[in-house]
Short mmCIF file of C-alpha atoms in Angstrom, two decimals:
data_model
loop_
_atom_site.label_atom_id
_atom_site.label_comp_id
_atom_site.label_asym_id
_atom_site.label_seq_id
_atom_site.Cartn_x
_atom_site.Cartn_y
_atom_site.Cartn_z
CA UNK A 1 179.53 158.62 -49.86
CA UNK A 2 175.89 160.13 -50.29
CA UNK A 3 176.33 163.20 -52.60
CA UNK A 4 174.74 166.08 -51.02
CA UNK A 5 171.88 167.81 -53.15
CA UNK A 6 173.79 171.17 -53.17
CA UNK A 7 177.75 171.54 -52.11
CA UNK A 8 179.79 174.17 -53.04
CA UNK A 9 182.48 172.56 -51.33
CA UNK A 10 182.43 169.68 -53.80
CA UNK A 11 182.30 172.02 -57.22
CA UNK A 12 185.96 173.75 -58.07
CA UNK A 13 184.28 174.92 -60.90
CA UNK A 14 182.43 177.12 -58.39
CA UNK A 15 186.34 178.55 -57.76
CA UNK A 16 186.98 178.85 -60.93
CA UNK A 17 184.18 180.68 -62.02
CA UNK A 18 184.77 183.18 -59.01
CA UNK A 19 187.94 183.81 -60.06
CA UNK A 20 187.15 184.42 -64.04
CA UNK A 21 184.75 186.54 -62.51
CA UNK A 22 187.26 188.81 -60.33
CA UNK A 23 189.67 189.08 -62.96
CA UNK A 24 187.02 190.19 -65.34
CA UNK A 25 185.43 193.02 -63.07
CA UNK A 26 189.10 194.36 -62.04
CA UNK A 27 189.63 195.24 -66.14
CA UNK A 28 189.53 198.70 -66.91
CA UNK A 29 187.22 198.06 -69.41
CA UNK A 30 184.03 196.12 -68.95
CA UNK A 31 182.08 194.06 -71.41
CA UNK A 32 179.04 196.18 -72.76
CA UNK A 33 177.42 192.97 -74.69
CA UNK A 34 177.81 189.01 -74.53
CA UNK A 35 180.37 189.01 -77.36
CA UNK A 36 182.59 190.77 -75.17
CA UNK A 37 181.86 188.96 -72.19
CA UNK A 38 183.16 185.57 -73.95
CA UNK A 39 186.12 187.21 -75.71
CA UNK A 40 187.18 188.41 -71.95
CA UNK A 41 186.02 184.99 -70.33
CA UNK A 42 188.17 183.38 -73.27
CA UNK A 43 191.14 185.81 -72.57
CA UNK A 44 191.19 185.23 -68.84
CA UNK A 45 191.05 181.37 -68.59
CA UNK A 46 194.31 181.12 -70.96
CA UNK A 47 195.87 183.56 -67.98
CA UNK A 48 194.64 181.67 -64.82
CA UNK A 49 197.57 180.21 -63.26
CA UNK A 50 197.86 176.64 -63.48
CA UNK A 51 198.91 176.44 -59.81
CA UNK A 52 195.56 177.89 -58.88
CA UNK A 53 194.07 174.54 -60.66
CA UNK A 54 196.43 172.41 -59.36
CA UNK A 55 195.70 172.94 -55.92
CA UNK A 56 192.05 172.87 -56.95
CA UNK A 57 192.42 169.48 -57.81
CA UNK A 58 194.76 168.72 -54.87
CA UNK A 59 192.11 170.34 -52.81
CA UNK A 60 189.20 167.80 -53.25
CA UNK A 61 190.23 164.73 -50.84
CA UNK A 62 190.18 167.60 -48.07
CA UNK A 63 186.84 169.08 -49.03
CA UNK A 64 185.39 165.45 -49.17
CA UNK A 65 186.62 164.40 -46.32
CA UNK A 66 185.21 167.63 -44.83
CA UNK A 67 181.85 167.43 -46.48
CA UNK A 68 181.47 163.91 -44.89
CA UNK A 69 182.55 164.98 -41.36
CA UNK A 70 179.52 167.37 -41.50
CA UNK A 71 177.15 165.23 -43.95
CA UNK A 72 176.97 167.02 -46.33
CA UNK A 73 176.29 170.61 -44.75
CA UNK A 74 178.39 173.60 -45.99
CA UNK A 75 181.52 174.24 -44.59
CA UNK A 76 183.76 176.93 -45.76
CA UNK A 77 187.15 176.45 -47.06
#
């Protein structure tokens, strides 16, 4: 398949990231400097649920197959 230039459809890490990002900004505390930033990034990814990866991964035949039914535009998911 041609790879499209930009597809967030194809990138879990995309999910991931939103996700370390969520948990982060619903602390009660919020990083004041990068230090703390990576300590709570660190913290997070040992608590995402490994389901939530799992059916990342599970999740990419659909989103291909998807992103080649529109070639390569975005579709949401």
């Amino acid at each position: 398949m041609d790879w499209p230039a930009y597809s967030p459809d194809l990138n879990p890490i995309e999910h991931v990231r939103n996700a370390l990002g969520r948990r982060i900004a619903a602390r009660l505390h919020h990083p004041e400097n990068t230090e703390q930033i990576k300590q709570m990034l660190i913290e997070e990814w040992a608590l995402l649920p490994q389901e939530m990866l799992y059916q990342l991964v599970l999740s990419m035949r659909r989103r291909c197959e998807g992103t080649i039914a529109v070639k390569g535009g975005h579709i949401p998911f």
